[in-house]
Tab-separated table of C-alpha atoms in Angstrom:
chain	number	residue	atom	x	y	z
C	1	PRO	CA	-0.089	0.148	-0.302
C	2	VAL	CA	0.781	3.626	-0.572
C	3	PHE	CA	0.280	6.641	1.343
C	4	VAL	CA	-0.099	10.170	-0.477
C	5	VAL	CA	-0.178	13.471	1.133
C	6	ILE	CA	-1.773	16.140	-1.447
C	7	SER	CA	-2.453	19.799	-1.592
C	8	ALA	CA	-4.989	22.296	-2.549
C	9	ALA	CA	-1.695	24.657	-3.153
C	10	ASP	CA	1.337	24.204	-3.959
C	11	GLU	CA	2.749	27.226	-1.997
C	12	LYS	CA	5.916	26.576	0.847
C	13	ILE	CA	3.363	26.318	3.912
C	14	ASN	CA	1.244	23.805	2.067
C	15	HIS	CA	4.983	21.816	1.522
C	16	ILE	CA	5.505	22.205	5.734
C	17	LYS	CA	2.311	21.216	6.859
C	18	SER	CA	2.165	18.204	4.877
C	19	GLY	CA	5.088	17.379	5.463
C	20	GLN	CA	4.745	17.567	9.583
C	21	LEU	CA	1.035	15.872	8.643
C	22	PHE	CA	3.417	12.943	7.297
C	23	GLU	CA	5.428	12.641	10.260
C	24	ARG	CA	2.761	13.008	12.579
C	25	ILE	CA	1.700	9.568	10.547
C	26	TRP	CA	4.659	7.775	10.472
C	27	LEU	CA	4.867	7.909	14.064
C	28	MET	CA	1.928	7.008	14.447
C	29	ALA	CA	2.347	3.903	12.050
C	30	GLU	CA	5.205	2.972	14.231
C	31	ARG	CA	3.490	3.234	17.541
C	32	HIS	CA	1.073	0.078	15.820
C	33	GLY	CA	4.216	-1.950	14.382
C	34	MET	CA	4.161	0.210	11.159
C	35	SER	CA	6.740	1.213	8.847
C	36	MET	CA	6.457	3.229	6.359
C	37	ALA	CA	9.945	4.262	3.182
C	38	PRO	CA	8.900	7.369	1.556
C	39	LEU	CA	9.693	8.127	-1.943
C	40	ALA	CA	11.143	12.024	-3.134
C	41	ALA	CA	10.979	10.725	-6.505
C	42	ALA	CA	7.516	10.383	-6.791
C	43	VAL	CA	6.339	14.054	-6.057
C	44	GLN	CA	9.578	15.990	-6.373
C	45	ALA	CA	10.777	15.307	-10.151
C	46	ASN	CA	8.119	16.755	-12.075
C	47	ASP	CA	7.341	13.849	-14.119
C	48	TYR	CA	7.271	11.752	-12.279
C	49	SER	CA	4.628	13.634	-10.650
C	50	LYS	CA	2.750	14.766	-13.237
C	51	LYS	CA	2.174	10.804	-14.031
C	52	LEU	CA	1.117	10.242	-10.646
C	53	GLN	CA	-1.332	13.001	-10.220
C	54	GLU	CA	-3.103	11.048	-13.513
C	55	VAL	CA	-2.482	7.989	-12.114
C	56	LEU	CA	-3.987	8.228	-8.891
C	57	ALA	CA	-6.775	11.220	-11.531
C	58	VAL	CA	-5.871	14.467	-8.982
C	59	LYS	CA	-6.192	17.904	-10.026
C	60	ASN	CA	-3.662	19.113	-7.771
C	61	ARG	CA	0.088	18.248	-6.254
C	62	PRO	CA	0.910	14.967	-4.109
C	63	LEU	CA	3.369	16.733	-1.753
C	64	VAL	CA	4.339	12.893	0.417
C	65	PHE	CA	4.452	9.966	-1.102
C	66	SER	CA	5.817	6.644	0.477
C	67	ARG	CA	5.248	3.084	0.728
C	68	LEU	CA	3.067	1.926	4.333
C	69	GLY	CA	2.512	-1.426	5.939
C	70	TYR	CA	4.719	-3.944	7.885
C	71	CYS	CA	7.330	-6.252	7.170
C	72	GLU	CA	8.591	-9.592	8.418
C	73	LYS	CA	11.992	-8.399	8.972
C	74	LYS	CA	13.220	-4.810	9.951
C	75	SER	CA	16.438	-3.792	8.579
C	76	HIS	CA	18.956	-2.252	11.053
C	77	HIS	CA	20.053	1.831	9.811
C	78	SER	CA	22.914	1.567	8.282
C	79	PRO	CA	25.891	2.643	10.160
C	80	ARG	CA	26.666	6.933	9.957
C	81	LEU	CA	29.637	9.466	10.088
C	82	GLY	CA	30.029	11.512	13.039
C	83	VAL	CA	29.557	14.989	12.694
C	84	LYS	CA	33.432	15.447	13.187
C	85	ASP	CA	33.372	13.126	9.820
C	86	THR	CA	30.981	15.576	7.880
C	87	LEU	CA	31.299	19.227	9.304
C	88	LEU	CA	34.276	21.033	7.683
C	89	VAL	CA	34.450	24.764	10.203
């Protein structure tokens, strides 16, 4: 299954509010043992975004697109570099 946030306007504030909504839903999904995986290209790349609008048969631009569901096996977080290794001061 997928999860899509569609906004009535494509303004900066709508992007912010869509992101906030997505975060709340992601946290709620985690509490219920579900996983989400955002797929940014589907809404950020214009060609993909327009195609997604056609597939969903919606007039307004989707701002968030994510997979949502239960995982049989959760993956471990990949190792991250420390701040000192990535930030030049």
